[in-house]
Amino acid sequence: MKSIKFLFPDICIFLLFAASAICAHASEDFSIVLLPDTQNYAEKPSYGVYRHQTQWIVNQKQARNIQFVAHLGDITQHDVMEQWQVADQAHALLDNAQIPFSMTPGNHDFYPSKAIHARQSMFVNYFGPQRYAGKSWYGGAFNSTNENNYMYFSANGMDFLVVSLEFAPRKDVVTWANKVIQHHPNHRVIVATHCYQNSYGDHTTGWADHYNVEGREGIDLWEELLQRHSNIFLMVSGHIQGTSYNKRVGQNGNVVHEILTDFQSEPVLGNGTALGNGWLRMLTFKPDENKISVETLSVEAGNTSIFSGGRPQFYLNYNRISNPTADRHNKMNFDLSYDMQTIPGYSYSIGDPQYKDRKAHTSLQGNHVRPQIVSLENGNSIVVWQDDRDNNGYYQIHARAFDSDGNALFNDITVNYTASGQQLSPSVASDENGNFVVVWEDDQDNNGNYQIYVRGFHANGSERFSDMAVSGISAGQQRAPAIAMDASGNFVVAWQDDRDGNGYFQIKAKGFSPEGGQRFSDRTVNSVAAGQQYNPAVAMGEDGDFVVVWEDDQENDDNFTILGRGFNPSGTERISDFNVNSVTTGDQGAPDIAMDSFGRFIVAWEDDKDGNGYYQIYARAFNADGRERLHDFTVNSTADGQQRAPGVGVDAVGNFVIAFEDDNDGNDYNQIYARSFNSSGSQHKADFTVNSDGTGHQYRPAVELKGSNITVTWEDDMDGDGGYAVLMRNFPWQESGMAKVATDSEPLSNYTVSDQQDVLTGKELIAVYPDSPGGDYKNPSRQ
């Protein structure tokens, strides 16, 4: 018996096979059937249409040489047993006739579940892997639900692969599908999914957001999957009432034929209930002509209870494309050109590695909050978060790494070794090779007193050093850890500390080697011990210099200001305590800090300087020695409502981006906004919304700017049920905002020097700025 295989996500950025053609000898015509949206047939079984369709396929198997049947989703109207039984019985006819078929769930197959984001369906009970056990044409699935699967069929010496994907596929599913196709370079590939194309021949939009699920729309599937593979030639979908055809060309020059088929709204006798009236599509492959003939027909011909006089006819209008062409139209019957004599050598081209919102975690239920992120110059990122996937009220710390295309480099790992008690507020840092360290608050004995723990990992997620307490003193409370790392992997941890239990916190810091050994012991960061000090953030330069910023209320009047202090790698003072915000009235909080390759740093914070209860996001930039580089400025363009919880990311040359919570319309629903700046402080890109789905609540963004990518993560409750997911998304840093490049043929002197200009000369990074009115220029890394 053939074993059932489950191929889990893996990553492959570029794969190229020899371009020599592989000959395929073909002569006999053969067919596949597209079975669109059967939801009304399952809900209204008295018409018997679902069974009529599969019986017709069985009856025509020999005459039409039917090799495969692809269902296009919305198998049922609602996810209830009675409707699944109708589908089960209809497809049993195909089972008995040994006709290979694939299934994919549509949005209706998750109803009436209120938690559609959990993608729970009875699909697995009827069309799970067990149904396909022992069938040679069954390839495997993404996981044990079988909602994402791949099948085989062969005809006239040609091997075909059919990949079926869930409604609005998750990014992990797209990663898996890319890998499946890459593993079949000599197969001709058909992709089926429920929602991809509308009746105008355009990609669908807005459906993932409509159902509040994290998933790919039509354009996302094209960019993240379909356009990349040279052997994909056909994309078929349903969901949208109507028909359309569109011809696209992929990254490798291959033609992809896209076909929409959905007749669910066709009414009985033209004015009765919406049923679908038995319409389906036949695709007949004609190898000798290098042609595929598309035919639309109804199995209910002669049925006078469905068609007047029993004559099949369409009661609805299908002509939506105003200026149809041979490459884009609404025709019911037409021919496609497709070379069935040769198979060009396989190639995979990623194109633009931008991806839509994706979940950082594999779990689809529970609560996932407080994400933090670190990115590398190659575009890889590591995200950490608090995870309560079983909803028991106790959190673990989880981590996962991703490449620049949003593909997971490994599945979620649990960071804390001891699972008892609570683990909260993680932070993460990485070296240039992707080795990373995570810190968090840990209350293993669940007594309400927290210590700061740390654990190190290799780039592949395996342990580098085990859990250990950061401070040797376990008394009192240690909270709110932050971590930063230099180029060699040395790291420093900062936290707020009330070790004497008097209710007043100080800011502490401690240094470590890459393997977790102590470099310097706990030291107090704040020079003035009076009052409260909270919420430190830390940034570290390539050479190990670091700066800590924190909320400080020395007067103990509940109005905080942002202070900072700089240190050498050994933990000795380099810059004495300084005020980050120049206007100290009102309240300032939630600081974040990032540092460029010269040691210059930028700090962002939330600011209510007039004390009216409404916060704006402010930022200020400093040179490596602590001198002001950019004066305080407001980050958010719209001052209305609330803006809170900023995160800041900076690239090697000082360009930066700030993300923040924004409720500028005052409706108590936050979006995640971001705004990017050139190193001079001039605007690079105006405020933009990060999250694709604007419903529900979005909180606590963290952002990185490395290489050519802005990567943002945040917590998101798009469906408003109180359960949060950690989402992430990337954006390109456009060429116009990047540093100029000086080459041998274009010397540095050809560039105009402004107040702040960064120039790349070969492999050496040089930042120049006016140091005096006379025009002397110095490298700030040597100040």
mmCIF file of C-alpha atoms in Angstrom, residues 561 581-587 609:
data_model
loop_
_atom_site.group_PDB
_atom_site.id
_atom_site.type_symbol
_atom_site.label_atom_id
_atom_site.label_comp_id
_atom_site.label_asym_id
_atom_site.label_seq_id
_atom_site.Cartn_x
_atom_site.Cartn_y
_atom_site.Cartn_z
ATOM 1 C CA THR A 561 10.241 61.904 30.576
ATOM 2 C CA ASN A 581 12.782 64.724 24.591
ATOM 3 C CA SER A 582 13.651 68.423 24.582
ATOM 4 C CA VAL A 583 10.198 69.464 25.845
ATOM 5 C CA THR A 584 9.750 67.862 29.237
ATOM 6 C CA THR A 585 6.243 69.047 30.144
ATOM 7 C CA GLY A 586 3.419 66.534 30.186
ATOM 8 C CA ASP A 587 4.041 62.831 29.873
ATOM 9 C CA LYS A 609 3.432 67.247 26.240
#
